[in-house]
PDB file of N, CA and C in Angstrom:
ATOM      1  N   MET A   1     -27.894 -27.838   3.981  1.00  0.00           N
ATOM      2  CA  MET A   1     -28.037 -26.684   3.378  1.00  0.00           C
ATOM      3  C   MET A   1     -26.854 -26.539   2.330  1.00  0.00           C
ATOM      4  N   ILE A   2     -27.123 -26.225   1.059  1.00  0.00           N
ATOM      5  CA  ILE A   2     -26.114 -26.057   0.147  1.00  0.00           C
ATOM      6  C   ILE A   2     -25.564 -24.671   0.041  1.00  0.00           C
ATOM      7  N   GLU A   3     -24.147 -24.567   0.366  1.00  0.00           N
ATOM      8  CA  GLU A   3     -23.838 -23.164   0.421  1.00  0.00           C
ATOM      9  C   GLU A   3     -23.207 -22.788  -0.883  1.00  0.00           C
ATOM     10  N   ARG A   4     -23.254 -21.754  -1.186  1.00  0.00           N
ATOM     11  CA  ARG A   4     -22.652 -21.007  -2.611  1.00  0.00           C
ATOM     12  C   ARG A   4     -20.968 -21.261  -2.379  1.00  0.00           C
ATOM     13  N   LYS A   5     -20.252 -21.329  -1.299  1.00  0.00           N
ATOM     14  CA  LYS A   5     -18.848 -21.377  -1.297  1.00  0.00           C
ATOM     15  C   LYS A   5     -18.573 -22.875  -1.680  1.00  0.00           C
ATOM     16  N   ARG A   6     -19.346 -23.874  -1.458  1.00  0.00           N
ATOM     17  CA  ARG A   6     -19.110 -25.108  -1.900  1.00  0.00           C
ATOM     18  C   ARG A   6     -19.183 -25.596  -3.350  1.00  0.00           C
ATOM     19  N   LEU A   7     -19.661 -24.541  -4.169  1.00  0.00           N
ATOM     20  CA  LEU A   7     -19.753 -24.760  -5.503  1.00  0.00           C
ATOM     21  C   LEU A   7     -18.671 -24.270  -6.348  1.00  0.00           C
ATOM     22  N   LEU A   8     -17.309 -23.704  -6.163  1.00  0.00           N
ATOM     23  CA  LEU A   8     -16.219 -23.437  -6.581  1.00  0.00           C
ATOM     24  C   LEU A   8     -16.743 -22.222  -7.507  1.00  0.00           C
ATOM     25  N   SER A   9     -15.511 -21.664  -7.951  1.00  0.00           N
ATOM     26  CA  SER A   9     -15.632 -20.349  -8.730  1.00  0.00           C
ATOM     27  C   SER A   9     -16.028 -20.594 -10.177  1.00  0.00           C
ATOM     28  N   LEU A  10     -16.484 -19.384 -10.765  1.00  0.00           N
ATOM     29  CA  LEU A  10     -16.946 -19.293 -11.937  1.00  0.00           C
ATOM     30  C   LEU A  10     -15.726 -20.103 -13.147  1.00  0.00           C
ATOM     31  N   GLY A  11     -14.679 -19.630 -12.702  1.00  0.00           N
ATOM     32  CA  GLY A  11     -13.400 -20.170 -13.886  1.00  0.00           C
ATOM     33  C   GLY A  11     -13.646 -21.553 -13.668  1.00  0.00           C
ATOM     34  N   TYR A  12     -13.751 -22.207 -12.711  1.00  0.00           N
ATOM     35  CA  TYR A  12     -13.941 -23.780 -12.664  1.00  0.00           C
ATOM     36  C   TYR A  12     -14.880 -24.267 -13.665  1.00  0.00           C
ATOM     37  N   TYR A  13     -16.170 -23.696 -13.716  1.00  0.00           N
ATOM     38  CA  TYR A  13     -17.375 -24.024 -14.699  1.00  0.00           C
ATOM     39  C   TYR A  13     -16.645 -23.730 -16.230  1.00  0.00           C
ATOM     40  N   LYS A  14     -15.961 -22.665 -16.379  1.00  0.00           N
ATOM     41  CA  LYS A  14     -15.533 -22.332 -17.758  1.00  0.00           C
ATOM     42  C   LYS A  14     -14.664 -23.526 -18.168  1.00  0.00           C
ATOM     43  N   LYS A  15     -14.103 -24.194 -17.480  1.00  0.00           N
ATOM     44  CA  LYS A  15     -13.311 -25.226 -18.123  1.00  0.00           C
ATOM     45  C   LYS A  15     -13.649 -26.868 -17.735  1.00  0.00           C
ATOM     46  N   ALA A  16     -14.191 -27.086 -16.567  1.00  0.00           N
ATOM     47  CA  ALA A  16     -14.841 -28.298 -16.065  1.00  0.00           C
ATOM     48  C   ALA A  16     -16.297 -28.559 -16.782  1.00  0.00           C
ATOM     49  N   PRO A  17     -16.612 -29.671 -17.106  1.00  0.00           N
ATOM     50  CA  PRO A  17     -17.886 -30.087 -17.569  1.00  0.00           C
ATOM     51  C   PRO A  17     -19.056 -29.850 -16.458  1.00  0.00           C
ATOM     52  N   SER A  18     -18.736 -30.264 -15.281  1.00  0.00           N
ATOM     53  CA  SER A  18     -19.630 -29.956 -14.162  1.00  0.00           C
ATOM     54  C   SER A  18     -19.285 -30.367 -12.848  1.00  0.00           C
ATOM     55  N   PHE A  19     -19.821 -29.855 -11.979  1.00  0.00           N
ATOM     56  CA  PHE A  19     -19.744 -30.225 -10.569  1.00  0.00           C
ATOM     57  C   PHE A  19     -20.783 -31.025  -9.919  1.00  0.00           C
ATOM     58  N   THR A  20     -20.554 -32.031  -9.303  1.00  0.00           N
ATOM     59  CA  THR A  20     -21.724 -32.785  -8.482  1.00  0.00           C
ATOM     60  C   THR A  20     -21.322 -32.691  -6.893  1.00  0.00           C
ATOM     61  N   GLY A  21     -22.520 -32.795  -6.249  1.00  0.00           N
ATOM     62  CA  GLY A  21     -22.369 -32.909  -4.825  1.00  0.00           C
ATOM     63  C   GLY A  21     -23.605 -33.477  -4.159  1.00  0.00           C
ATOM     64  N   SER A  22     -23.784 -33.465  -2.882  1.00  0.00           N
ATOM     65  CA  SER A  22     -24.931 -33.682  -2.202  1.00  0.00           C
ATOM     66  C   SER A  22     -25.103 -33.205  -0.718  1.00  0.00           C
ATOM     67  N   ASP A  23     -26.226 -33.265  -0.352  1.00  0.00           N
ATOM     68  CA  ASP A  23     -26.543 -32.280   0.906  1.00  0.00           C
ATOM     69  C   ASP A  23     -27.682 -33.074   1.599  1.00  0.00           C
ATOM     70  N   LYS A  24     -27.494 -33.985   2.633  1.00  0.00           N
ATOM     71  CA  LYS A  24     -28.515 -34.508   3.307  1.00  0.00           C
ATOM     72  C   LYS A  24     -29.052 -35.502   2.302  1.00  0.00           C
ATOM     73  N   ASN A  25     -30.331 -35.452   1.938  1.00  0.00           N
ATOM     74  CA  ASN A  25     -31.016 -36.517   0.914  1.00  0.00           C
ATOM     75  C   ASN A  25     -31.283 -35.884  -0.363  1.00  0.00           C
ATOM     76  N   LYS A  26     -30.410 -34.905  -0.728  1.00  0.00           N
ATOM     77  CA  LYS A  26     -30.280 -34.134  -2.080  1.00  0.00           C
ATOM     78  C   LYS A  26     -29.009 -34.339  -2.701  1.00  0.00           C
ATOM     79  N   CYS A  27     -29.079 -34.654  -4.040  1.00  0.00           N
ATOM     80  CA  CYS A  27     -28.037 -34.767  -4.810  1.00  0.00           C
ATOM     81  C   CYS A  27     -28.220 -33.787  -6.047  1.00  0.00           C
ATOM     82  N   TYR A  28     -26.881 -33.272  -6.323  1.00  0.00           N
ATOM     83  CA  TYR A  28     -27.180 -32.195  -7.393  1.00  0.00           C
ATOM     84  C   TYR A  28     -25.933 -32.281  -8.281  1.00  0.00           C
ATOM     85  N   LYS A  29     -26.086 -31.682  -9.537  1.00  0.00           N
ATOM     86  CA  LYS A  29     -25.147 -31.241 -10.394  1.00  0.00           C
ATOM     87  C   LYS A  29     -25.478 -29.827 -11.176  1.00  0.00           C
ATOM     88  N   ILE A  30     -24.272 -29.083 -11.102  1.00  0.00           N
ATOM     89  CA  ILE A  30     -24.128 -28.044 -11.611  1.00  0.00           C
ATOM     90  C   ILE A  30     -23.311 -28.022 -12.947  1.00  0.00           C
ATOM     91  N   GLU A  31     -23.917 -27.372 -14.001  1.00  0.00           N
ATOM     92  CA  GLU A  31     -23.055 -27.384 -15.066  1.00  0.00           C
ATOM     93  C   GLU A  31     -23.313 -26.232 -16.184  1.00  0.00           C
ATOM     94  N   LYS A  32     -22.098 -25.726 -16.911  1.00  0.00           N
ATOM     95  CA  LYS A  32     -22.420 -24.549 -18.021  1.00  0.00           C
ATOM     96  C   LYS A  32     -22.931 -25.478 -19.273  1.00  0.00           C
ATOM     97  N   ILE A  33     -24.112 -24.609 -19.733  1.00  0.00           N
ATOM     98  CA  ILE A  33     -24.574 -25.217 -20.873  1.00  0.00           C
ATOM     99  C   ILE A  33     -24.530 -24.043 -21.968  1.00  0.00           C
ATOM    100  N   HIS A  34     -24.621 -24.233 -23.123  1.00  0.00           N
ATOM    101  CA  HIS A  34     -24.939 -23.188 -24.272  1.00  0.00           C
ATOM    102  C   HIS A  34     -26.049 -23.545 -24.969  1.00  0.00           C
ATOM    103  N   PRO A  35     -27.412 -23.186 -24.484  1.00  0.00           N
ATOM    104  CA  PRO A  35     -28.450 -23.257 -25.521  1.00  0.00           C
ATOM    105  C   PRO A  35     -28.438 -22.839 -26.744  1.00  0.00           C
ATOM    106  N   GLU A  36     -28.809 -23.527 -27.813  1.00  0.00           N
ATOM    107  CA  GLU A  36     -28.818 -23.189 -29.268  1.00  0.00           C
ATOM    108  C   GLU A  36     -29.511 -22.066 -29.423  1.00  0.00           C
ATOM    109  N   ASP A  37     -30.643 -21.796 -28.851  1.00  0.00           N
ATOM    110  CA  ASP A  37     -31.161 -20.525 -29.334  1.00  0.00           C
ATOM    111  C   ASP A  37     -30.601 -19.283 -28.730  1.00  0.00           C
ATOM    112  N   THR A  38     -29.624 -19.280 -27.985  1.00  0.00           N
ATOM    113  CA  THR A  38     -28.892 -18.121 -27.389  1.00  0.00           C
ATOM    114  C   THR A  38     -27.596 -18.083 -27.856  1.00  0.00           C
ATOM    115  N   ASP A  39     -26.934 -16.678 -27.543  1.00  0.00           N
ATOM    116  CA  ASP A  39     -25.466 -16.412 -27.815  1.00  0.00           C
ATOM    117  C   ASP A  39     -24.820 -16.517 -26.397  1.00  0.00           C
ATOM    118  N   THR A  40     -25.242 -16.918 -25.296  1.00  0.00           N
ATOM    119  CA  THR A  40     -24.678 -16.665 -23.859  1.00  0.00           C
ATOM    120  C   THR A  40     -24.691 -18.054 -23.300  1.00  0.00           C
ATOM    121  N   ASP A  41     -23.698 -18.237 -22.414  1.00  0.00           N
ATOM    122  CA  ASP A  41     -23.694 -19.522 -21.621  1.00  0.00           C
ATOM    123  C   ASP A  41     -24.652 -19.447 -20.490  1.00  0.00           C
ATOM    124  N   MET A  42     -25.045 -20.636 -19.867  1.00  0.00           N
ATOM    125  CA  MET A  42     -26.020 -20.530 -18.705  1.00  0.00           C
ATOM    126  C   MET A  42     -25.643 -21.622 -17.735  1.00  0.00           C
ATOM    127  N   PHE A  43     -25.977 -21.309 -16.591  1.00  0.00           N
ATOM    128  CA  PHE A  43     -25.785 -22.677 -15.604  1.00  0.00           C
ATOM    129  C   PHE A  43     -26.955 -23.474 -15.790  1.00  0.00           C
ATOM    130  N   GLN A  44     -26.962 -24.609 -15.463  1.00  0.00           N
ATOM    131  CA  GLN A  44     -27.995 -25.630 -15.478  1.00  0.00           C
ATOM    132  C   GLN A  44     -27.694 -26.502 -14.187  1.00  0.00           C
ATOM    133  N   ALA A  45     -28.711 -26.530 -13.259  1.00  0.00           N
ATOM    134  CA  ALA A  45     -28.773 -27.309 -12.019  1.00  0.00           C
ATOM    135  C   ALA A  45     -29.730 -28.423 -12.099  1.00  0.00           C
ATOM    136  N   THR A  46     -29.352 -29.492 -11.844  1.00  0.00           N
ATOM    137  CA  THR A  46     -30.089 -30.946 -11.763  1.00  0.00           C
ATOM    138  C   THR A  46     -30.057 -31.213 -10.225  1.00  0.00           C
ATOM    139  N   ILE A  47     -31.181 -31.515  -9.622  1.00  0.00           N
ATOM    140  CA  ILE A  47     -31.131 -31.937  -8.308  1.00  0.00           C
ATOM    141  C   ILE A  47     -32.119 -33.174  -8.351  1.00  0.00           C
ATOM    142  N   TRP A  48     -31.947 -34.020  -7.511  1.00  0.00           N
ATOM    143  CA  TRP A  48     -32.560 -35.311  -7.456  1.00  0.00           C
ATOM    144  C   TRP A  48     -32.344 -35.845  -5.899  1.00  0.00           C
ATOM    145  N   PRO A  49     -33.282 -37.000  -5.518  1.00  0.00           N
ATOM    146  CA  PRO A  49     -33.256 -37.597  -4.216  1.00  0.00           C
ATOM    147  C   PRO A  49     -32.246 -38.343  -3.988  1.00  0.00           C
ATOM    148  N   GLY A  50     -31.434 -38.344  -3.016  1.00  0.00           N
ATOM    149  CA  GLY A  50     -30.143 -39.326  -2.914  1.00  0.00           C
ATOM    150  C   GLY A  50     -30.857 -40.660  -2.626  1.00  0.00           C
ATOM    151  N   PRO A  51     -29.976 -41.590  -2.570  1.00  0.00           N
ATOM    152  CA  PRO A  51     -28.636 -41.666  -2.619  1.00  0.00           C
ATOM    153  C   PRO A  51     -27.923 -41.891  -3.746  1.00  0.00           C
ATOM    154  N   PHE A  52     -28.778 -42.351  -4.645  1.00  0.00           N
ATOM    155  CA  PHE A  52     -28.091 -42.820  -5.772  1.00  0.00           C
ATOM    156  C   PHE A  52     -27.658 -41.677  -6.808  1.00  0.00           C
ATOM    157  N   SER A  53     -26.819 -42.234  -7.772  1.00  0.00           N
ATOM    158  CA  SER A  53     -26.344 -41.147  -8.926  1.00  0.00           C
ATOM    159  C   SER A  53     -27.330 -40.772  -9.942  1.00  0.00           C
ATOM    160  N   SER A  54     -27.075 -39.610 -10.517  1.00  0.00           N
ATOM    161  CA  SER A  54     -27.900 -39.189 -11.767  1.00  0.00           C
ATOM    162  C   SER A  54     -28.378 -40.426 -12.658  1.00  0.00           C
ATOM    163  N   GLU A  55     -27.300 -41.018 -13.006  1.00  0.00           N
ATOM    164  CA  GLU A  55     -27.399 -41.944 -14.006  1.00  0.00           C
ATOM    165  C   GLU A  55     -28.420 -43.299 -13.475  1.00  0.00           C
ATOM    166  N   ASN A  56     -28.503 -43.463 -12.162  1.00  0.00           N
ATOM    167  CA  ASN A  56     -29.334 -44.254 -11.709  1.00  0.00           C
ATOM    168  C   ASN A  56     -30.833 -43.896 -11.117  1.00  0.00           C
ATOM    169  N   THR A  57     -31.119 -42.680 -11.458  1.00  0.00           N
ATOM    170  CA  THR A  57     -32.132 -41.929 -10.955  1.00  0.00           C
ATOM    171  C   THR A  57     -33.236 -41.723 -11.945  1.00  0.00           C
ATOM    172  N   PRO A  58     -34.431 -42.219 -11.847  1.00  0.00           N
ATOM    173  CA  PRO A  58     -35.362 -41.862 -13.229  1.00  0.00           C
ATOM    174  C   PRO A  58     -35.589 -40.310 -13.268  1.00  0.00           C
ATOM    175  N   ASP A  59     -35.712 -40.092 -14.699  1.00  0.00           N
ATOM    176  CA  ASP A  59     -35.943 -38.749 -15.063  1.00  0.00           C
ATOM    177  C   ASP A  59     -36.992 -37.948 -14.290  1.00  0.00           C
ATOM    178  N   GLU A  60     -37.905 -38.752 -13.962  1.00  0.00           N
ATOM    179  CA  GLU A  60     -39.135 -38.086 -13.391  1.00  0.00           C
ATOM    180  C   GLU A  60     -38.823 -37.575 -12.066  1.00  0.00           C
ATOM    181  N   LYS A  61     -37.684 -37.994 -11.266  1.00  0.00           N
ATOM    182  CA  LYS A  61     -37.417 -37.749 -10.134  1.00  0.00           C
ATOM    183  C   LYS A  61     -36.586 -36.482 -10.097  1.00  0.00           C
ATOM    184  N   LYS A  62     -35.946 -36.228 -10.880  1.00  0.00           N
ATOM    185  CA  LYS A  62     -35.063 -35.175 -11.165  1.00  0.00           C
ATOM    186  C   LYS A  62     -35.956 -33.603 -11.403  1.00  0.00           C
ATOM    187  N   GLN A  63     -35.210 -32.733 -10.926  1.00  0.00           N
ATOM    188  CA  GLN A  63     -35.714 -31.118 -11.188  1.00  0.00           C
ATOM    189  C   GLN A  63     -34.926 -30.420 -11.710  1.00  0.00           C
ATOM    190  N   ILE A  64     -34.967 -29.647 -12.744  1.00  0.00           N
ATOM    191  CA  ILE A  64     -33.843 -28.769 -13.471  1.00  0.00           C
ATOM    192  C   ILE A  64     -34.085 -27.482 -13.490  1.00  0.00           C
ATOM    193  N   ASN A  65     -33.134 -26.627 -13.536  1.00  0.00           N
ATOM    194  CA  ASN A  65     -33.383 -25.275 -13.529  1.00  0.00           C
ATOM    195  C   ASN A  65     -32.207 -24.550 -14.115  1.00  0.00           C
ATOM    196  N   THR A  66     -32.444 -23.307 -14.636  1.00  0.00           N
ATOM    197  CA  THR A  66     -31.312 -22.666 -15.480  1.00  0.00           C
ATOM    198  C   THR A  66     -31.150 -21.282 -14.971  1.00  0.00           C
ATOM    199  N   ALA A  67     -29.783 -20.699 -14.819  1.00  0.00           N
ATOM    200  CA  ALA A  67     -29.763 -19.270 -14.806  1.00  0.00           C
ATOM    201  C   ALA A  67     -28.774 -18.797 -15.392  1.00  0.00           C
ATOM    202  N   GLU A  68     -28.601 -17.434 -15.515  1.00  0.00           N
ATOM    203  CA  GLU A  68     -27.424 -16.742 -16.148  1.00  0.00           C
ATOM    204  C   GLU A  68     -26.145 -17.151 -15.747  1.00  0.00           C
ATOM    205  N   PHE A  69     -24.862 -17.358 -16.571  1.00  0.00           N
ATOM    206  CA  PHE A  69     -23.876 -17.840 -16.272  1.00  0.00           C
ATOM    207  C   PHE A  69     -22.812 -16.536 -15.587  1.00  0.00           C
ATOM    208  N   THR A  70     -23.449 -16.152 -14.213  1.00  0.00           N
ATOM    209  CA  THR A  70     -22.792 -15.134 -13.483  1.00  0.00           C
ATOM    210  C   THR A  70     -22.742 -15.746 -12.049  1.00  0.00           C
ATOM    211  N   GLU A  71     -22.180 -14.962 -11.298  1.00  0.00           N
ATOM    212  CA  GLU A  71     -22.317 -15.093 -10.076  1.00  0.00           C
ATOM    213  C   GLU A  71     -23.537 -15.130  -9.341  1.00  0.00           C
ATOM    214  N   GLU A  72     -24.243 -13.788  -9.774  1.00  0.00           N
ATOM    215  CA  GLU A  72     -25.733 -13.940  -9.167  1.00  0.00           C
ATOM    216  C   GLU A  72     -26.672 -15.140  -9.625  1.00  0.00           C
ATOM    217  N   GLY A  73     -26.275 -15.600 -10.995  1.00  0.00           N
ATOM    218  CA  GLY A  73     -27.098 -16.691 -11.544  1.00  0.00           C
ATOM    219  C   GLY A  73     -26.635 -18.163 -10.499  1.00  0.00           C
ATOM    220  N   LEU A  74     -25.440 -18.200 -10.181  1.00  0.00           N
ATOM    221  CA  LEU A  74     -25.008 -19.319  -9.500  1.00  0.00           C
ATOM    222  C   LEU A  74     -25.723 -19.248  -7.983  1.00  0.00           C
ATOM    223  N   GLN A  75     -25.966 -18.000  -7.541  1.00  0.00           N
ATOM    224  CA  GLN A  75     -26.452 -17.942  -6.144  1.00  0.00           C
ATOM    225  C   GLN A  75     -28.233 -17.993  -6.510  1.00  0.00           C
ATOM    226  N   GLU A  76     -28.649 -17.794  -7.380  1.00  0.00           N
ATOM    227  CA  GLU A  76     -29.990 -18.004  -7.559  1.00  0.00           C
ATOM    228  C   GLU A  76     -30.287 -19.489  -7.775  1.00  0.00           C
ATOM    229  N   LEU A  77     -29.337 -20.148  -8.552  1.00  0.00           N
ATOM    230  CA  LEU A  77     -29.561 -21.659  -8.225  1.00  0.00           C
ATOM    231  C   LEU A  77     -29.491 -22.273  -6.836  1.00  0.00           C
ATOM    232  N   VAL A  78     -28.449 -21.745  -6.158  1.00  0.00           N
ATOM    233  CA  VAL A  78     -28.291 -22.215  -4.780  1.00  0.00           C
ATOM    234  C   VAL A  78     -29.495 -21.978  -3.873  1.00  0.00           C
ATOM    235  N   ASP A  79     -29.970 -21.051  -4.346  1.00  0.00           N
ATOM    236  CA  ASP A  79     -31.274 -20.532  -3.445  1.00  0.00           C
ATOM    237  C   ASP A  79     -32.452 -21.397  -3.876  1.00  0.00           C
ATOM    238  N   TRP A  80     -32.536 -21.863  -5.011  1.00  0.00           N
ATOM    239  CA  TRP A  80     -33.572 -22.672  -5.651  1.00  0.00           C
ATOM    240  C   TRP A  80     -33.334 -24.105  -4.988  1.00  0.00           C
ATOM    241  N   MET A  81     -32.240 -24.683  -4.811  1.00  0.00           N
ATOM    242  CA  MET A  81     -32.024 -25.913  -4.619  1.00  0.00           C
ATOM    243  C   MET A  81     -32.284 -26.085  -3.059  1.00  0.00           C
ATOM    244  N   ASN A  82     -32.078 -25.121  -2.166  1.00  0.00           N
ATOM    245  CA  ASN A  82     -32.053 -25.257  -0.796  1.00  0.00           C
ATOM    246  C   ASN A  82     -33.697 -24.903  -0.853  1.00  0.00           C
ATOM    247  N   ASN A  83     -34.333 -24.290  -1.620  1.00  0.00           N
ATOM    248  CA  ASN A  83     -35.905 -24.305  -1.205  1.00  0.00           C
ATOM    249  C   ASN A  83     -36.694 -25.477  -1.671  1.00  0.00           C
ATOM    250  N   LEU A  84     -36.284 -26.444  -2.448  1.00  0.00           N
ATOM    251  CA  LEU A  84     -37.073 -27.640  -2.882  1.00  0.00           C
ATOM    252  C   LEU A  84     -37.070 -28.574  -1.796  1.00  0.00           C
ATOM    253  N   GLU A  85     -38.379 -29.068  -1.989  1.00  0.00           N
ATOM    254  CA  GLU A  85     -38.523 -30.538  -0.983  1.00  0.00           C
ATOM    255  C   GLU A  85     -38.340 -31.388  -2.039  1.00  0.00           C
ATOM    256  N   ILE A  86     -37.367 -32.336  -1.518  1.00  0.00           N
ATOM    257  CA  ILE A  86     -37.050 -33.489  -2.213  1.00  0.00           C
ATOM    258  C   ILE A  86     -37.458 -34.812  -1.236  1.00  0.00           C
TER     259      ILE A  86
END
């Protein structure tokens, strides 16, 4: 199970490009994005079956979701990743 406390603070995502991790057979990446059509930052989560890196996993095996760049948005992505069957 992916736990919110493992994903670091919001301040980390303001400065770092992304955070990657894994849990059992799931690999994931959390990053801050700034969609062109909005004035706000967003979180984007990408999740794929392990054990390979994102670069070595075909795009059709990846699932992507976005949420607001807030503590609540990050928790929303954690819940989403934990409920996916990979």
